[in-house]
Short mmCIF file of C-alpha atoms in Angstrom, two decimals:
data_model
loop_
_atom_site.label_atom_id
_atom_site.label_comp_id
_atom_site.label_asym_id
_atom_site.label_seq_id
_atom_site.Cartn_x
_atom_site.Cartn_y
_atom_site.Cartn_z
CA MET A 1 26.08 48.27 -105.27
CA LYS A 2 24.01 45.61 -104.60
CA LYS A 3 22.10 44.90 -107.60
CA THR A 4 25.48 44.79 -109.16
CA TYR A 5 26.34 42.61 -106.06
CA LEU A 6 23.35 39.99 -107.12
CA LEU A 7 24.48 40.42 -110.84
CA PHE A 8 27.84 39.51 -110.19
CA ILE A 9 26.18 36.28 -107.91
CA SER A 10 24.33 35.33 -110.38
CA LEU A 11 26.28 35.61 -113.43
CA PHE A 12 29.07 33.54 -111.24
CA ILE A 13 26.46 30.89 -110.59
CA PHE A 14 25.21 30.69 -114.22
CA TYR A 15 28.66 30.48 -115.68
CA SER A 16 29.43 27.52 -112.65
CA ILE A 17 26.23 25.49 -114.08
CA ALA A 18 27.12 26.17 -117.56
CA LYS A 19 30.83 25.05 -117.19
CA ALA A 20 29.65 21.97 -114.76
CA GLN A 21 27.16 20.98 -117.76
CA SER A 22 29.72 21.35 -120.25
CA ASP A 23 32.48 18.84 -118.71
CA ILE A 24 29.68 16.56 -118.06
CA ASP A 25 28.92 16.89 -121.93
CA GLN A 26 33.12 16.43 -122.37
CA THR A 27 33.70 13.33 -119.74
CA LYS A 28 30.64 11.42 -122.11
CA SER A 29 31.81 12.30 -125.16
CA LYS A 30 35.23 10.89 -124.17
CA PRO A 31 35.90 6.65 -125.40
CA THR A 32 36.79 4.41 -122.65
CA ILE A 33 39.47 2.22 -123.31
CA ALA A 34 39.74 -1.40 -120.91
CA LEU A 35 42.94 -3.75 -121.99
CA LEU A 36 43.49 -7.73 -120.89
CA GLY A 37 46.55 -9.01 -121.41
CA THR A 38 46.56 -12.71 -122.77
CA PHE A 39 49.07 -15.41 -123.62
CA HIS A 40 48.65 -16.74 -126.78
CA PHE A 41 46.30 -19.96 -126.69
CA ALA A 42 48.10 -21.66 -129.62
CA GLY A 43 51.69 -21.28 -128.15
CA SER A 44 54.16 -19.18 -129.52
CA THR A 45 57.57 -19.15 -130.04
CA ASP A 46 58.55 -16.16 -127.68
CA ALA A 47 60.79 -16.25 -125.20
CA MET A 48 57.56 -16.01 -122.17
CA SER A 49 54.87 -18.66 -123.53
CA LEU A 50 53.03 -21.22 -122.21
CA ASN A 51 51.97 -24.49 -122.95
CA PRO A 52 48.05 -24.34 -122.61
CA ASP A 53 47.31 -27.75 -124.35
CA ASP A 54 44.47 -28.17 -122.56
CA LEU A 55 42.33 -25.63 -124.05
CA ASP A 56 40.03 -27.77 -126.45
CA SER A 57 38.75 -29.80 -123.37
CA PRO A 58 35.15 -29.39 -121.67
CA LYS A 59 36.59 -28.24 -118.50
CA ARG A 60 38.43 -25.06 -120.25
CA GLN A 61 35.43 -23.93 -122.99
CA LYS A 62 33.65 -23.83 -119.96
CA GLU A 63 35.81 -21.62 -117.91
CA ILE A 64 36.28 -19.21 -121.60
CA VAL A 65 32.45 -18.93 -121.63
CA ALA A 66 32.43 -17.70 -117.75
CA LEU A 67 35.47 -15.38 -118.56
CA VAL A 68 33.28 -13.54 -121.73
CA GLN A 69 30.67 -13.29 -119.51
CA ALA A 70 32.57 -11.37 -116.95
CA LEU A 71 34.14 -9.45 -119.91
CA SER A 72 30.47 -8.47 -120.99
CA ASP A 73 30.16 -7.07 -118.17
CA TYR A 74 32.02 -4.36 -119.01
CA LYS A 75 29.86 -3.51 -122.19
CA PRO A 76 32.17 -2.63 -124.81
CA THR A 77 31.16 -1.49 -128.32
CA LYS A 78 34.40 -2.26 -129.84
CA VAL A 79 36.90 -5.37 -129.34
CA ILE A 80 40.10 -4.95 -130.85
CA LEU A 81 42.06 -7.76 -131.61
CA GLU A 82 45.90 -8.13 -132.24
CA TYR A 83 46.09 -8.30 -135.97
CA PRO A 84 47.47 -6.19 -138.59
CA TYR A 85 45.65 -3.35 -138.33
CA GLY A 86 43.68 -2.53 -141.95
CA ALA A 87 44.28 -6.37 -142.65
CA LYS A 88 40.38 -7.51 -143.75
CA GLY A 89 41.29 -11.45 -142.85
CA ILE A 90 40.30 -10.95 -139.15
CA ASP A 91 37.00 -9.28 -139.78
CA SER A 92 36.03 -12.04 -142.49
CA THR A 93 36.56 -14.42 -140.76
CA TYR A 94 34.36 -13.14 -137.76
CA GLN A 95 31.49 -12.44 -140.55
CA LEU A 96 32.05 -16.29 -141.56
CA TYR A 97 31.37 -16.83 -137.39
CA LEU A 98 28.63 -14.85 -137.31
CA SER A 99 26.59 -16.55 -139.97
CA GLY A 100 27.25 -20.12 -138.38
CA SER A 101 30.26 -20.36 -141.59
CA HIS A 102 33.15 -20.93 -139.35
CA THR A 103 34.30 -22.95 -135.79
CA LEU A 104 36.32 -21.21 -133.34
CA THR A 105 40.19 -22.32 -133.98
CA LYS A 106 42.29 -22.18 -130.56
CA ASN A 107 42.90 -18.80 -130.75
CA GLU A 108 42.94 -16.58 -128.14
CA ARG A 109 41.41 -13.98 -130.72
CA GLN A 110 38.70 -15.89 -132.06
CA GLN A 111 38.11 -18.01 -128.42
CA ILE A 112 37.66 -14.68 -126.74
CA GLY A 113 37.35 -11.46 -128.97
CA PHE A 114 34.93 -13.39 -131.68
CA ARG A 115 33.15 -14.52 -128.66
CA LEU A 116 32.87 -11.90 -126.85
CA ALA A 117 32.09 -9.53 -130.27
CA ALA A 118 29.15 -11.54 -130.87
CA LYS A 119 27.65 -11.86 -127.71
CA MET A 120 27.48 -7.99 -127.76
CA GLY A 121 25.62 -7.49 -130.90
CA HIS A 122 28.91 -6.25 -132.80
CA THR A 123 29.22 -6.36 -136.44
CA ASN A 124 32.72 -5.94 -137.12
CA VAL A 125 35.98 -6.34 -134.92
CA TYR A 126 38.67 -4.14 -135.33
CA PRO A 127 42.65 -5.21 -135.95
CA ALA A 128 45.43 -2.70 -134.47
CA ASP A 129 48.40 -4.81 -134.53
CA TYR A 130 51.57 -3.14 -135.64
CA ARG A 131 54.37 -5.75 -137.28
CA LEU A 132 57.72 -4.61 -136.25
CA ASP A 133 60.50 -7.00 -135.78
CA LEU A 134 63.62 -6.14 -133.05
CA PRO A 135 67.07 -6.44 -133.91
CA PHE A 136 67.50 -9.45 -131.70
CA ASP A 137 70.22 -10.66 -133.84
CA SER A 138 72.21 -7.48 -133.94
CA LEU A 139 72.50 -7.45 -130.54
CA MET A 140 73.35 -11.42 -130.42
CA ILE A 141 76.49 -10.38 -132.52
CA PHE A 142 77.30 -7.77 -130.04
CA LEU A 143 76.61 -9.74 -127.09
CA ASN A 144 79.23 -12.51 -129.18
CA LYS A 145 81.80 -10.16 -130.63
CA THR A 146 81.58 -8.15 -126.65
CA ASN A 147 81.63 -11.44 -124.71
CA GLN A 148 78.98 -10.80 -122.79
CA THR A 149 76.35 -13.33 -124.23
CA LYS A 150 76.39 -14.41 -119.92
CA LEU A 151 73.65 -10.98 -120.07
CA PHE A 152 71.48 -13.00 -122.31
CA GLU A 153 71.94 -16.25 -120.57
CA ASN A 154 71.47 -14.56 -117.18
CA LEU A 155 67.87 -13.07 -118.61
CA MET A 156 66.56 -16.42 -119.91
CA SER A 157 67.59 -18.17 -116.95
CA ASP A 158 66.05 -15.13 -114.83
CA MET A 159 62.58 -15.75 -117.05
CA LYS A 160 61.82 -19.11 -116.92
CA VAL A 161 62.45 -18.66 -112.47
CA GLN A 162 60.56 -15.93 -112.07
CA VAL A 163 58.16 -16.10 -114.44
CA MET A 164 57.40 -18.74 -116.77
CA ASP A 165 57.80 -21.79 -114.51
CA VAL A 166 54.90 -19.41 -112.22
CA TRP A 167 52.49 -18.65 -114.60
CA GLN A 168 52.78 -22.23 -115.80
CA ASN A 169 52.15 -24.06 -112.03
CA ALA A 170 49.14 -21.26 -112.29
CA TYR A 171 47.59 -21.76 -115.23
CA ASN A 172 47.53 -25.33 -114.58
CA LYS A 173 46.03 -24.87 -111.02
CA LEU A 174 43.55 -21.69 -111.81
CA THR A 175 40.11 -21.30 -113.74
CA LEU A 176 41.39 -19.09 -117.09
CA LYS A 177 39.32 -15.79 -115.65
CA GLU A 178 41.10 -16.17 -112.09
CA PHE A 179 44.83 -16.93 -114.55
CA PHE A 180 43.64 -13.37 -116.29
CA VAL A 181 43.45 -11.96 -113.20
CA PHE A 182 47.16 -13.18 -112.65
CA LEU A 183 48.03 -12.17 -115.20
CA ASN A 184 47.80 -8.80 -115.72
CA SER A 185 48.45 -8.08 -111.98
CA ASN A 186 50.57 -4.98 -111.58
CA LYS A 187 53.29 -7.14 -110.73
CA TYR A 188 53.67 -9.49 -113.70
CA ASP A 189 52.48 -6.29 -115.84
CA ALA A 190 56.07 -4.34 -114.15
CA LEU A 191 57.83 -8.10 -114.52
CA ASN A 192 57.37 -7.86 -118.36
CA ARG A 193 58.32 -4.25 -118.87
CA ASN A 194 61.17 -4.94 -116.88
CA VAL A 195 62.07 -7.39 -119.13
CA TYR A 196 63.29 -4.47 -121.54
CA LEU A 197 64.05 -1.74 -118.74
CA GLU A 198 66.36 -3.92 -116.22
CA TYR A 199 67.95 -6.37 -118.56
CA ILE A 200 67.97 -5.68 -122.46
CA ASN A 201 68.99 -1.98 -122.11
CA LYS A 202 71.49 -2.83 -120.43
CA MET A 203 73.43 -4.63 -123.12
CA GLY A 204 75.91 -2.06 -124.39
CA THR A 205 79.28 -0.86 -124.20
CA LYS A 206 80.35 3.10 -123.72
CA ASN A 207 79.68 3.91 -127.63
CA ASN A 208 77.19 1.03 -128.85
CA TYR A 209 73.46 0.73 -128.03
CA GLU A 210 72.58 -2.76 -128.77
CA GLY A 211 70.11 -3.09 -126.53
CA SER A 212 68.83 -0.09 -126.35
CA LYS A 213 67.98 0.01 -129.97
CA VAL A 214 65.72 -3.51 -129.14
CA VAL A 215 63.70 -1.42 -126.25
CA ALA A 216 63.04 1.93 -128.24
CA LYS A 217 61.94 -0.44 -131.49
CA TRP A 218 59.40 -2.68 -128.33
CA TRP A 219 58.45 0.71 -127.47
CA GLU A 220 57.78 1.93 -131.32
CA ARG A 221 55.90 -0.88 -132.41
CA ASN A 222 53.58 0.01 -129.01
CA PHE A 223 53.51 3.96 -129.93
CA LYS A 224 52.09 2.60 -133.28
CA ILE A 225 49.89 0.24 -131.99
CA MET A 226 48.22 2.95 -129.37
CA TYR A 227 47.65 5.76 -132.75
CA HIS A 228 45.98 2.17 -134.30
CA ILE A 229 43.63 2.25 -131.62
CA ASP A 230 43.21 5.79 -131.30
CA SER A 231 42.16 5.70 -134.91
CA ILE A 232 39.44 2.90 -134.29
CA MET A 233 38.07 4.33 -131.16
CA GLU A 234 35.03 7.12 -131.65
CA PRO A 235 33.23 9.66 -128.61
CA GLY A 236 31.47 7.90 -126.31
CA ASP A 237 33.22 4.02 -127.40
CA ARG A 238 33.93 1.46 -124.74
CA VAL A 239 36.30 -0.47 -126.34
CA LEU A 240 38.20 -3.66 -125.16
CA VAL A 241 41.70 -4.32 -126.52
CA LEU A 242 42.73 -7.94 -126.48
CA PHE A 243 46.65 -7.88 -127.35
CA GLY A 244 49.61 -10.26 -126.11
CA GLN A 245 50.64 -9.47 -121.94
CA GLY A 246 54.01 -7.98 -123.12
CA HIS A 247 51.57 -5.51 -125.35
CA THR A 248 49.16 -4.73 -123.01
CA ALA A 249 52.11 -4.60 -120.43
CA ILE A 250 53.10 -0.94 -121.73
CA LEU A 251 49.79 0.24 -123.99
CA LYS A 252 48.47 0.60 -119.83
CA ASP A 253 51.17 2.45 -119.23
CA PHE A 254 49.90 4.73 -122.04
CA TYR A 255 47.35 5.06 -121.55
CA LYS A 256 45.99 5.71 -117.34
CA ASN A 257 47.11 9.39 -117.51
CA ARG A 258 45.68 10.65 -121.01
CA SER A 259 43.14 13.14 -120.34
CA ASP A 260 41.41 12.66 -123.15
CA ILE A 261 40.24 9.33 -122.93
CA ILE A 262 38.63 7.33 -119.72
CA TYR A 263 41.25 4.07 -118.55
CA ALA A 264 38.94 1.18 -117.36
CA ASP A 265 40.49 -1.51 -115.34
CA ILE A 266 39.55 -4.76 -116.55
CA LEU A 267 40.12 -6.79 -113.54
CA GLN A 268 37.00 -5.05 -111.52
CA TYR A 269 35.11 -7.19 -113.95
CA LEU A 270 36.96 -10.60 -113.49
CA LYS A 271 37.17 -9.96 -110.04
CA LYS A 272 33.75 -10.25 -109.29
#
């Protein structure tokens, strides 16, 4: 009986050690992802956009270098950028940059993405975007027909006061590293998502879901972006995804609770 008991204890200990080692090995093999939401450096036709007209200045260029240095502490093995998945143009331009044949343009993919990838010694950058037009034209026709245009006007007015004026003021006062911490905060990720959830999704009638169609298409685009990111990541990778903040506000929700991927909060590196 005593021998049986000792054998059982030994087997239990062996199993526990083996399982612990297996769990460690599985954790090591999981890819790690960090997402950095950005604004468009060259400006944008998006409703929520900044006027960053000083990014070519020596002051801002030094701040970009400091931002890239902070991001390098994350030690990414791949940099994934907002550019159509499968398209070769972005990586071809990166190859020219590596060879000294390309001067960085006023573009966040190049100013941050190229610099970071080159600093880490990467031979390639990786595009993951999926272009998908949202049915805003149909929504506006519907709002006009149903005399609900005031809903859209209220949205734009609220976003100007609550978001864009606040963002522009912060951009003018903060360093770029500080501004990226501000932009990627839980508060502004939630505000970005809630443009769709609290405003656009309510634009409809009992038997018409025009607002919901816009919201569904926006989430669909981001699900397809996630599919592309997943196809780029390999076991053990540490990827940094640099996309517009409207995308990352949603993508963060997708990745935070997944069991097959380790989610890293990039702000821990920017706040140092």
